[in-house]
PDB file of C-alpha atoms in Angstrom:
ATOM      1  CA  MET G   6     -41.713 144.995   6.198  1.00  0.00           C
ATOM      2  CA  THR G   7     -43.017 141.650   4.978  1.00  0.00           C
ATOM      3  CA  SER G   8     -42.236 138.949   7.497  1.00  0.00           C
ATOM      4  CA  ARG G   9     -41.202 135.411   6.703  1.00  0.00           C
ATOM      5  CA  PRO G  10     -40.856 132.473   9.085  1.00  0.00           C
ATOM      6  CA  PRO G  11     -37.372 131.611  10.339  1.00  0.00           C
ATOM      7  CA  SER G  12     -35.670 128.701   8.609  1.00  0.00           C
ATOM      8  CA  GLN G  13     -37.164 125.249   8.988  1.00  0.00           C
ATOM      9  CA  THR G  14     -34.137 124.190  10.990  1.00  0.00           C
ATOM     10  CA  ALA G  15     -34.582 127.147  13.381  1.00  0.00           C
ATOM     11  CA  GLN G  16     -38.189 126.106  13.905  1.00  0.00           C
ATOM     12  CA  SER G  17     -37.074 122.508  14.424  1.00  0.00           C
ATOM     13  CA  ALA G  18     -34.614 123.624  17.119  1.00  0.00           C
ATOM     14  CA  ALA G  19     -37.339 125.567  18.939  1.00  0.00           C
ATOM     15  CA  ARG G  20     -39.679 122.594  18.637  1.00  0.00           C
ATOM     16  CA  SER G  21     -37.059 120.339  20.215  1.00  0.00           C
ATOM     17  CA  ARG G  22     -36.594 122.745  23.133  1.00  0.00           C
ATOM     18  CA  ALA G  23     -40.359 122.854  23.573  1.00  0.00           C
ATOM     19  CA  VAL G  24     -40.531 119.053  23.597  1.00  0.00           C
ATOM     20  CA  HIS G  25     -37.874 118.937  26.306  1.00  0.00           C
ATOM     21  CA  TRP G  26     -39.955 121.359  28.363  1.00  0.00           C
ATOM     22  CA  LEU G  27     -43.196 119.435  27.775  1.00  0.00           C
ATOM     23  CA  ARG G  28     -41.917 115.888  28.270  1.00  0.00           C
ATOM     24  CA  GLU G  29     -38.828 115.778  30.425  1.00  0.00           C
ATOM     25  CA  GLU G  30     -38.736 115.402  34.191  1.00  0.00           C
ATOM     26  CA  GLU G  31     -38.165 118.240  36.631  1.00  0.00           C
ATOM     27  CA  PRO G  32     -35.917 120.057  37.003  1.00  0.00           C
ATOM     28  CA  LYS G  33     -35.644 120.833  33.309  1.00  0.00           C
ATOM     29  CA  VAL G  34     -32.201 121.181  31.818  1.00  0.00           C
ATOM     30  CA  LEU G  35     -33.611 124.268  30.086  1.00  0.00           C
ATOM     31  CA  ASN G  36     -36.844 125.755  31.367  1.00  0.00           C
ATOM     32  CA  ASP G  37     -37.871 127.039  27.944  1.00  0.00           C
ATOM     33  CA  TRP G  38     -41.571 127.754  28.328  1.00  0.00           C
ATOM     34  CA  VAL G  39     -41.357 130.330  25.531  1.00  0.00           C
ATOM     35  CA  ALA G  40     -40.411 128.026  22.631  1.00  0.00           C
ATOM     36  CA  ALA G  41     -43.854 126.456  22.243  1.00  0.00           C
ATOM     37  CA  LYS G  42     -45.482 129.899  22.173  1.00  0.00           C
ATOM     38  CA  LEU G  43     -43.218 131.025  19.344  1.00  0.00           C
ATOM     39  CA  LEU G  44     -44.307 128.140  17.136  1.00  0.00           C
ATOM     40  CA  ASP G  45     -47.521 128.083  15.146  1.00  0.00           C
ATOM     41  CA  TYR G  46     -49.269 125.025  16.613  1.00  0.00           C
ATOM     42  CA  GLU G  47     -52.853 124.923  17.839  1.00  0.00           C
ATOM     43  CA  THR G  48     -52.111 122.681  20.826  1.00  0.00           C
ATOM     44  CA  PRO G  49     -49.128 121.107  22.619  1.00  0.00           C
ATOM     45  CA  GLU G  50     -50.324 117.763  21.272  1.00  0.00           C
ATOM     46  CA  ASP G  51     -49.967 119.068  17.707  1.00  0.00           C
ATOM     47  CA  LEU G  52     -46.426 120.203  18.474  1.00  0.00           C
ATOM     48  CA  LEU G  53     -45.486 116.836  19.968  1.00  0.00           C
ATOM     49  CA  ALA G  54     -46.972 115.005  16.986  1.00  0.00           C
ATOM     50  CA  ALA G  55     -44.945 117.144  14.565  1.00  0.00           C
ATOM     51  CA  TYR G  56     -41.781 116.448  16.538  1.00  0.00           C
ATOM     52  CA  ASP G  57     -42.417 112.698  16.627  1.00  0.00           C
ATOM     53  CA  ALA G  58     -42.934 112.643  12.851  1.00  0.00           C
ATOM     54  CA  ALA G  59     -39.534 114.239  12.132  1.00  0.00           C
ATOM     55  CA  PRO G  60     -36.523 112.011  11.337  1.00  0.00           C
ATOM     56  CA  SER G  61     -34.453 113.559  14.137  1.00  0.00           C
ATOM     57  CA  ALA G  62     -36.913 112.266  16.755  1.00  0.00           C
ATOM     58  CA  ARG G  63     -35.560 108.771  16.134  1.00  0.00           C
ATOM     59  CA  LEU G  64     -32.233 109.770  17.635  1.00  0.00           C
ATOM     60  CA  PRO G  65     -32.283 108.871  21.356  1.00  0.00           C
ATOM     61  CA  GLY G  66     -32.363 112.021  23.465  1.00  0.00           C
ATOM     62  CA  ALA G  67     -32.601 114.325  20.435  1.00  0.00           C
ATOM     63  CA  SER G  68     -34.497 117.034  22.311  1.00  0.00           C
ATOM     64  CA  ASN G  69     -31.820 116.995  25.022  1.00  0.00           C
ATOM     65  CA  LEU G  70     -29.234 118.181  22.496  1.00  0.00           C
ATOM     66  CA  PHE G  71     -31.046 121.471  21.954  1.00  0.00           C
ATOM     67  CA  ALA G  72     -31.787 122.030  25.627  1.00  0.00           C
ATOM     68  CA  VAL G  73     -28.197 121.300  26.615  1.00  0.00           C
ATOM     69  CA  ARG G  74     -26.515 123.558  24.063  1.00  0.00           C
ATOM     70  CA  ASN G  75     -28.570 126.586  25.116  1.00  0.00           C
ATOM     71  CA  ARG G  76     -28.142 125.821  28.803  1.00  0.00           C
ATOM     72  CA  TYR G  77     -24.366 125.588  28.373  1.00  0.00           C
ATOM     73  CA  ALA G  78     -24.169 128.950  26.588  1.00  0.00           C
ATOM     74  CA  GLU G  79     -26.362 130.606  29.208  1.00  0.00           C
ATOM     75  CA  ASP G  80     -24.377 129.096  32.082  1.00  0.00           C
ATOM     76  CA  GLU G  81     -21.088 130.274  30.590  1.00  0.00           C
ATOM     77  CA  PHE G  82     -22.467 133.776  30.069  1.00  0.00           C
ATOM     78  CA  GLN G  83     -23.536 133.886  33.694  1.00  0.00           C
ATOM     79  CA  LYS G  84     -20.013 132.811  34.703  1.00  0.00           C
ATOM     80  CA  ALA G  85     -18.490 135.523  32.495  1.00  0.00           C
ATOM     81  CA  HIS G  86     -20.791 138.075  34.111  1.00  0.00           C
ATOM     82  CA  ALA G  87     -19.710 136.991  37.589  1.00  0.00           C
ATOM     83  CA  ASP G  88     -16.009 136.621  36.742  1.00  0.00           C
ATOM     84  CA  HIS G  89     -15.274 139.781  34.780  1.00  0.00           C
ATOM     85  CA  GLY G  90     -18.452 141.830  34.561  1.00  0.00           C
ATOM     86  CA  CYS G  91     -19.464 140.749  31.059  1.00  0.00           C
ATOM     87  CA  ASP G  92     -22.811 142.437  30.461  1.00  0.00           C
ATOM     88  CA  GLN G  93     -23.305 142.186  26.677  1.00  0.00           C
ATOM     89  CA  TYR G  94     -24.835 138.988  25.230  1.00  0.00           C
ATOM     90  CA  VAL G  95     -25.008 138.610  21.445  1.00  0.00           C
ATOM     91  CA  VAL G  96     -26.989 135.809  19.796  1.00  0.00           C
ATOM     92  CA  ILE G  97     -25.870 135.282  16.197  1.00  0.00           C
ATOM     93  CA  GLY G  98     -28.519 133.748  13.959  1.00  0.00           C
ATOM     94  CA  ALA G  99     -30.971 134.163  16.824  1.00  0.00           C
ATOM     95  CA  GLY G 100     -33.881 132.446  15.091  1.00  0.00           C
ATOM     96  CA  LEU G 101     -36.345 131.534  17.833  1.00  0.00           C
ATOM     97  CA  ASP G 102     -33.852 131.811  20.691  1.00  0.00           C
ATOM     98  CA  SER G 103     -35.737 132.664  23.873  1.00  0.00           C
ATOM     99  CA  PHE G 104     -33.063 133.706  26.385  1.00  0.00           C
ATOM    100  CA  ALA G 105     -34.173 137.344  26.340  1.00  0.00           C
ATOM    101  CA  TYR G 106     -37.775 136.462  27.206  1.00  0.00           C
ATOM    102  CA  ARG G 107     -36.927 133.965  29.953  1.00  0.00           C
ATOM    103  CA  ARG G 108     -33.914 135.434  31.705  1.00  0.00           C
ATOM    104  CA  ALA G 109     -33.475 139.079  30.694  1.00  0.00           C
ATOM    105  CA  ASP G 110     -33.855 140.193  34.300  1.00  0.00           C
ATOM    106  CA  SER G 111     -31.616 137.488  35.828  1.00  0.00           C
ATOM    107  CA  PHE G 112     -28.720 139.942  36.072  1.00  0.00           C
ATOM    108  CA  PRO G 113     -27.899 143.340  34.507  1.00  0.00           C
ATOM    109  CA  CYS G 114     -27.042 142.901  30.828  1.00  0.00           C
ATOM    110  CA  THR G 115     -27.865 144.021  27.310  1.00  0.00           C
ATOM    111  CA  ILE G 116     -28.967 141.332  24.858  1.00  0.00           C
ATOM    112  CA  TYR G 117     -28.526 141.627  21.089  1.00  0.00           C
ATOM    113  CA  GLU G 118     -30.364 139.289  18.713  1.00  0.00           C
ATOM    114  CA  ILE G 119     -28.859 139.208  15.210  1.00  0.00           C
ATOM    115  CA  ASP G 120     -30.962 137.773  12.401  1.00  0.00           C
ATOM    116  CA  HIS G 121     -32.514 138.421   8.997  1.00  0.00           C
ATOM    117  CA  PRO G 122     -34.920 141.412   9.166  1.00  0.00           C
ATOM    118  CA  SER G 123     -38.001 139.571   7.918  1.00  0.00           C
ATOM    119  CA  SER G 124     -37.405 136.587  10.213  1.00  0.00           C
ATOM    120  CA  GLN G 125     -37.101 138.962  13.154  1.00  0.00           C
ATOM    121  CA  GLN G 126     -40.395 140.591  12.239  1.00  0.00           C
ATOM    122  CA  TRP G 127     -42.103 137.180  12.127  1.00  0.00           C
ATOM    123  CA  LYS G 128     -40.727 136.403  15.585  1.00  0.00           C
ATOM    124  CA  ARG G 129     -41.895 139.730  16.978  1.00  0.00           C
ATOM    125  CA  ASP G 130     -45.356 139.114  15.543  1.00  0.00           C
ATOM    126  CA  ARG G 131     -45.457 135.713  17.260  1.00  0.00           C
ATOM    127  CA  LEU G 132     -44.340 137.243  20.558  1.00  0.00           C
ATOM    128  CA  ALA G 133     -47.083 139.855  20.321  1.00  0.00           C
ATOM    129  CA  HIS G 134     -49.639 137.163  19.498  1.00  0.00           C
ATOM    130  CA  ALA G 135     -48.546 135.199  22.581  1.00  0.00           C
ATOM    131  CA  GLY G 136     -48.637 138.285  24.791  1.00  0.00           C
ATOM    132  CA  ILE G 137     -44.909 138.104  25.539  1.00  0.00           C
ATOM    133  CA  ALA G 138     -43.319 141.507  26.018  1.00  0.00           C
ATOM    134  CA  CYS G 139     -39.914 142.393  24.605  1.00  0.00           C
ATOM    135  CA  PRO G 140     -37.672 143.372  27.540  1.00  0.00           C
ATOM    136  CA  ALA G 141     -36.180 146.846  27.637  1.00  0.00           C
ATOM    137  CA  ASN G 142     -32.627 145.474  27.582  1.00  0.00           C
ATOM    138  CA  LEU G 143     -33.121 143.588  24.285  1.00  0.00           C
ATOM    139  CA  CYS G 144     -31.912 145.021  20.966  1.00  0.00           C
ATOM    140  CA  TYR G 145     -32.957 143.494  17.644  1.00  0.00           C
ATOM    141  CA  VAL G 146     -30.080 143.841  15.184  1.00  0.00           C
ATOM    142  CA  ALA G 147     -31.505 143.186  11.735  1.00  0.00           C
ATOM    143  CA  VAL G 148     -28.820 142.188   9.247  1.00  0.00           C
ATOM    144  CA  ASP G 149     -29.278 140.734   5.777  1.00  0.00           C
ATOM    145  CA  PHE G 150     -25.818 139.475   4.900  1.00  0.00           C
ATOM    146  CA  GLU G 151     -27.135 138.117   1.580  1.00  0.00           C
ATOM    147  CA  GLU G 152     -28.124 141.508   0.163  1.00  0.00           C
ATOM    148  CA  GLN G 153     -25.575 143.924   1.614  1.00  0.00           C
ATOM    149  CA  GLU G 154     -21.978 144.144   2.689  1.00  0.00           C
ATOM    150  CA  ALA G 155     -22.801 144.173   6.370  1.00  0.00           C
ATOM    151  CA  SER G 156     -20.286 144.529   9.165  1.00  0.00           C
ATOM    152  CA  LEU G 157     -21.171 142.595  12.295  1.00  0.00           C
ATOM    153  CA  VAL G 158     -19.541 145.089  14.651  1.00  0.00           C
ATOM    154  CA  ALA G 159     -20.895 148.135  12.797  1.00  0.00           C
ATOM    155  CA  ALA G 160     -24.415 146.729  13.017  1.00  0.00           C
ATOM    156  CA  LEU G 161     -23.980 146.145  16.742  1.00  0.00           C
ATOM    157  CA  GLU G 162     -22.494 149.601  17.345  1.00  0.00           C
ATOM    158  CA  ALA G 163     -25.468 151.182  15.588  1.00  0.00           C
ATOM    159  CA  ASN G 164     -27.590 149.604  18.322  1.00  0.00           C
ATOM    160  CA  GLY G 165     -25.560 150.776  21.306  1.00  0.00           C
ATOM    161  CA  PHE G 166     -22.927 148.040  21.529  1.00  0.00           C
ATOM    162  CA  ASP G 167     -19.860 149.106  23.538  1.00  0.00           C
ATOM    163  CA  ARG G 168     -16.580 147.780  22.111  1.00  0.00           C
ATOM    164  CA  THR G 169     -14.695 148.776  25.259  1.00  0.00           C
ATOM    165  CA  ARG G 170     -16.667 146.373  27.449  1.00  0.00           C
ATOM    166  CA  PRO G 171     -16.538 142.549  27.588  1.00  0.00           C
ATOM    167  CA  VAL G 172     -18.938 140.694  25.311  1.00  0.00           C
ATOM    168  CA  PHE G 173     -20.280 137.143  25.119  1.00  0.00           C
ATOM    169  CA  PHE G 174     -21.401 135.645  21.803  1.00  0.00           C
ATOM    170  CA  ALA G 175     -23.622 132.576  21.364  1.00  0.00           C
ATOM    171  CA  MET G 176     -23.603 130.949  17.920  1.00  0.00           C
ATOM    172  CA  LEU G 177     -25.631 127.746  18.042  1.00  0.00           C
ATOM    173  CA  GLY G 178     -26.743 125.804  14.985  1.00  0.00           C
ATOM    174  CA  VAL G 179     -25.044 128.247  12.607  1.00  0.00           C
ATOM    175  CA  SER G 180     -21.515 127.130  11.694  1.00  0.00           C
ATOM    176  CA  GLN G 181     -22.562 124.114   9.638  1.00  0.00           C
ATOM    177  CA  TYR G 182     -24.482 126.321   7.186  1.00  0.00           C
ATOM    178  CA  LEU G 183     -21.521 128.605   6.435  1.00  0.00           C
ATOM    179  CA  THR G 184     -18.664 128.019   4.056  1.00  0.00           C
ATOM    180  CA  LEU G 185     -15.359 127.636   5.851  1.00  0.00           C
ATOM    181  CA  ALA G 186     -14.220 130.987   4.426  1.00  0.00           C
ATOM    182  CA  SER G 187     -17.362 132.737   5.709  1.00  0.00           C
ATOM    183  CA  LEU G 188     -16.999 131.092   9.108  1.00  0.00           C
ATOM    184  CA  LYS G 189     -13.370 132.215   9.385  1.00  0.00           C
ATOM    185  CA  SER G 190     -14.337 135.782   8.494  1.00  0.00           C
ATOM    186  CA  LEU G 191     -17.150 135.801  11.051  1.00  0.00           C
ATOM    187  CA  LEU G 192     -14.928 134.406  13.801  1.00  0.00           C
ATOM    188  CA  LYS G 193     -12.326 137.109  13.152  1.00  0.00           C
ATOM    189  CA  ALA G 194     -15.036 139.769  13.473  1.00  0.00           C
ATOM    190  CA  ILE G 195     -16.223 138.222  16.733  1.00  0.00           C
ATOM    191  CA  ALA G 196     -12.721 137.936  18.192  1.00  0.00           C
ATOM    192  CA  SER G 197     -12.032 141.616  17.472  1.00  0.00           C
ATOM    193  CA  ALA G 198     -15.416 142.901  18.646  1.00  0.00           C
ATOM    194  CA  SER G 199     -14.223 143.984  22.092  1.00  0.00           C
ATOM    195  CA  SER G 200     -10.988 145.555  23.277  1.00  0.00           C
ATOM    196  CA  ALA G 201     -11.736 144.224  26.763  1.00  0.00           C
ATOM    197  CA  ARG G 202     -12.545 140.541  26.372  1.00  0.00           C
ATOM    198  CA  CYS G 203     -14.592 138.448  23.974  1.00  0.00           C
ATOM    199  CA  THR G 204     -16.061 135.016  24.760  1.00  0.00           C
ATOM    200  CA  LEU G 205     -17.874 132.738  22.331  1.00  0.00           C
ATOM    201  CA  VAL G 206     -19.814 129.501  22.612  1.00  0.00           C
ATOM    202  CA  MET G 207     -20.160 127.917  19.185  1.00  0.00           C
ATOM    203  CA  GLU G 208     -21.678 124.623  18.177  1.00  0.00           C
ATOM    204  CA  ARG G 209     -19.701 122.637  15.603  1.00  0.00           C
ATOM    205  CA  VAL G 210     -20.940 119.619  13.681  1.00  0.00           C
ATOM    206  CA  ARG G 211     -18.428 116.793  13.843  1.00  0.00           C
ATOM    207  CA  PRO G 212     -17.306 115.000  10.650  1.00  0.00           C
ATOM    208  CA  ILE G 213     -18.812 111.535  10.247  1.00  0.00           C
ATOM    209  CA  GLU G 214     -15.278 110.322   9.517  1.00  0.00           C
ATOM    210  CA  GLU G 215     -14.370 111.092  13.131  1.00  0.00           C
ATOM    211  CA  GLY G 216     -16.007 107.762  14.006  1.00  0.00           C
ATOM    212  CA  HIS G 217     -18.138 109.049  16.884  1.00  0.00           C
ATOM    213  CA  LEU G 218     -21.392 107.841  15.324  1.00  0.00           C
ATOM    214  CA  GLU G 219     -22.313 104.183  15.341  1.00  0.00           C
ATOM    215  CA  GLY G 220     -25.115 102.042  13.957  1.00  0.00           C
ATOM    216  CA  PRO G 221     -28.544 103.737  13.925  1.00  0.00           C
ATOM    217  CA  GLU G 222     -27.103 107.157  14.775  1.00  0.00           C
ATOM    218  CA  ALA G 223     -24.727 107.083  11.793  1.00  0.00           C
ATOM    219  CA  GLU G 224     -27.579 106.000   9.519  1.00  0.00           C
ATOM    220  CA  MET G 225     -29.840 108.744  10.883  1.00  0.00           C
ATOM    221  CA  MET G 226     -27.104 111.325  10.349  1.00  0.00           C
ATOM    222  CA  GLU G 227     -27.063 110.470   6.659  1.00  0.00           C
ATOM    223  CA  ARG G 228     -30.841 110.961   6.548  1.00  0.00           C
ATOM    224  CA  LEU G 229     -30.573 114.312   8.312  1.00  0.00           C
ATOM    225  CA  LEU G 230     -27.957 115.503   5.838  1.00  0.00           C
ATOM    226  CA  ALA G 231     -30.239 114.535   2.966  1.00  0.00           C
ATOM    227  CA  ALA G 232     -33.229 116.232   4.634  1.00  0.00           C
ATOM    228  CA  THR G 233     -31.430 119.540   5.222  1.00  0.00           C
ATOM    229  CA  THR G 234     -30.222 119.535   1.631  1.00  0.00           C
ATOM    230  CA  LYS G 235     -33.775 118.955   0.421  1.00  0.00           C
ATOM    231  CA  MET G 236     -34.925 121.943   2.520  1.00  0.00           C
ATOM    232  CA  ALA G 237     -32.259 124.063   0.772  1.00  0.00           C
ATOM    233  CA  GLU G 238     -30.476 124.395   4.113  1.00  0.00           C
ATOM    234  CA  PRO G 239     -27.548 121.997   3.568  1.00  0.00           C
ATOM    235  CA  TRP G 240     -24.845 121.362   6.145  1.00  0.00           C
ATOM    236  CA  ILE G 241     -21.581 122.212   4.419  1.00  0.00           C
ATOM    237  CA  THR G 242     -18.933 122.729   7.109  1.00  0.00           C
ATOM    238  CA  PHE G 243     -17.816 120.026   9.535  1.00  0.00           C
ATOM    239  CA  LEU G 244     -14.973 120.538  12.004  1.00  0.00           C
ATOM    240  CA  ASP G 245     -12.934 118.120  14.086  1.00  0.00           C
ATOM    241  CA  GLU G 246     -10.935 119.292  17.115  1.00  0.00           C
ATOM    242  CA  PRO G 247      -7.604 120.030  15.361  1.00  0.00           C
ATOM    243  CA  GLN G 248      -9.362 121.946  12.573  1.00  0.00           C
ATOM    244  CA  THR G 249     -11.391 123.899  15.116  1.00  0.00           C
ATOM    245  CA  ASP G 250      -8.306 124.818  17.123  1.00  0.00           C
ATOM    246  CA  ALA G 251      -6.540 126.063  13.990  1.00  0.00           C
ATOM    247  CA  VAL G 252      -9.513 128.115  12.786  1.00  0.00           C
ATOM    248  CA  PHE G 253     -10.095 129.723  16.186  1.00  0.00           C
ATOM    249  CA  ARG G 254      -6.431 130.569  16.750  1.00  0.00           C
ATOM    250  CA  GLU G 255      -6.203 132.069  13.270  1.00  0.00           C
ATOM    251  CA  ALA G 256      -9.229 134.228  14.143  1.00  0.00           C
ATOM    252  CA  GLY G 257      -7.509 135.558  17.259  1.00  0.00           C
ATOM    253  CA  PHE G 258      -8.847 133.457  20.124  1.00  0.00           C
ATOM    254  CA  ASP G 259      -6.366 132.611  22.882  1.00  0.00           C
ATOM    255  CA  SER G 260      -8.270 130.039  24.964  1.00  0.00           C
ATOM    256  CA  ILE G 261     -10.212 127.144  23.405  1.00  0.00           C
ATOM    257  CA  HIS G 262     -12.157 124.444  25.265  1.00  0.00           C
ATOM    258  CA  HIS G 263     -14.033 121.554  23.631  1.00  0.00           C
ATOM    259  CA  GLU G 264     -17.231 120.465  25.374  1.00  0.00           C
ATOM    260  CA  LEU G 265     -17.920 117.011  23.924  1.00  0.00           C
ATOM    261  CA  PRO G 266     -21.295 115.251  24.191  1.00  0.00           C
ATOM    262  CA  SER G 267     -19.846 112.974  26.888  1.00  0.00           C
ATOM    263  CA  ASP G 268     -18.933 116.083  28.906  1.00  0.00           C
ATOM    264  CA  SER G 269     -22.407 117.566  28.482  1.00  0.00           C
ATOM    265  CA  ILE G 270     -24.057 114.300  29.493  1.00  0.00           C
ATOM    266  CA  ARG G 271     -22.048 114.227  32.726  1.00  0.00           C
ATOM    267  CA  ARG G 272     -22.726 117.903  33.349  1.00  0.00           C
ATOM    268  CA  TYR G 273     -26.471 118.040  32.662  1.00  0.00           C
ATOM    269  CA  LEU G 274     -28.001 114.601  32.111  1.00  0.00           C
ATOM    270  CA  GLN G 275     -26.334 112.259  34.588  1.00  0.00           C
ATOM    271  CA  GLY G 276     -28.921 110.638  36.860  1.00  0.00           C
ATOM    272  CA  ARG G 277     -31.896 111.643  34.730  1.00  0.00           C
ATOM    273  CA  LYS G 278     -34.352 109.102  33.301  1.00  0.00           C
ATOM    274  CA  ASN G 279     -33.535 110.307  29.797  1.00  0.00           C
ATOM    275  CA  ASP G 280     -29.758 110.599  29.978  1.00  0.00           C
ATOM    276  CA  GLN G 281     -28.990 110.257  26.263  1.00  0.00           C
ATOM    277  CA  MET G 282     -27.960 112.818  23.688  1.00  0.00           C
ATOM    278  CA  PRO G 283     -26.853 112.531  20.040  1.00  0.00           C
ATOM    279  CA  LYS G 284     -23.112 112.790  19.419  1.00  0.00           C
ATOM    280  CA  VAL G 285     -23.437 114.642  16.129  1.00  0.00           C
ATOM    281  CA  ALA G 286     -22.225 117.995  17.480  1.00  0.00           C
ATOM    282  CA  ALA G 287     -19.888 119.430  20.084  1.00  0.00           C
ATOM    283  CA  LEU G 288     -19.601 122.831  21.735  1.00  0.00           C
ATOM    284  CA  VAL G 289     -16.607 125.140  21.685  1.00  0.00           C
ATOM    285  CA  LEU G 290     -15.926 127.718  24.397  1.00  0.00           C
ATOM    286  CA  ALA G 291     -13.332 130.241  23.259  1.00  0.00           C
ATOM    287  CA  SER G 292     -12.140 133.604  24.513  1.00  0.00           C
ATOM    288  CA  THR G 293      -9.686 136.411  23.865  1.00  0.00           C
ATOM    289  CA  ARG G 294      -7.595 137.993  26.592  1.00  0.00           C
ATOM    290  CA  GLY G 295      -8.474 141.532  25.577  1.00  0.00           C
ATOM    291  CA  ALA G 296      -6.241 144.542  25.903  1.00  0.00           C
TER     292      ALA G 296
END
C-alpha cells in the first residue's frame, strides 16, 4: 500500500504535543516523548522553529491545549478501567496519537487506532524508522470512509472488538471536520457499540458567537479558520453546550459533562509557569448506561 502523511492538522497537533514535552516544566501535563519521533524533522530545533512559525503559536499556551486534551481522555479512560473494568480503548481519527506507544502496559487493555489506511501505513513506517515497537495489545483498524460504506462497529469487530464489554472512545480534533449529519451518525454508532457501557471523550470547537474569545484570540481564530480552509481541511461544525447536549442525547448518551477550558486550566495548569490555554475548544465526557 502506498502511504501518505496524515493530515496537516494531525501533524500540527503532534507538533504541539512535542513542543509541550520539549519546552514545558516538569512534571509534564502529557509526557509525550513519542510525538517528536513521529514527525519528520532533523532536529528538535527544527521542530520548534516550525511550531513558532505557525499562526497557532501566537495563541498563549497553544501547546497546552493539545497536551491537556489527550491527558484528560487518558485520565478518564484510566478511571473507567478502575470503576467498571473498561479495557477497550478506541481512538477515532488516530492520526499521530501516541497513547499506545507510551502507556500500553499501564494496565490491561486493548487499544484500537482507527484511521485512513495509507495514513496508518505512514505512521507505522515512522515508528519503524524511530525504532518504536508496536505493542501486542494494539490493533490498527484501517477504514476509508470516503471510498466505502464502512461500519465503525463492523470494522472494530473484524479486529477482535467485544461488544459485550465496556468500551472507551477518544475523538479529539475530529468533530469540527465533519458535517453535523455525519457527526450525528458517528455518535449513534459509538453510543450503540457496547451492550455493557460506552464512554466517549470528544473535543468540540465552540462557535465564535458564544463570546468566549476576546481581542487577539478572536482575531487569531479567524486566521486559523482561513488557514484550515486553505489546507482543504476546513472547520465546518461548531457546537455550543445546548446543541451538544441535544446531539448527544439524540445519539443515545445518558450522561453528558462539559469540561470547559477554565475547568482544564484548574485541573492541569494551575500553579504552572505557563498556565494559559486557548478557549477555542471544550471537551465533552459522555456515557451510556449499558444494558
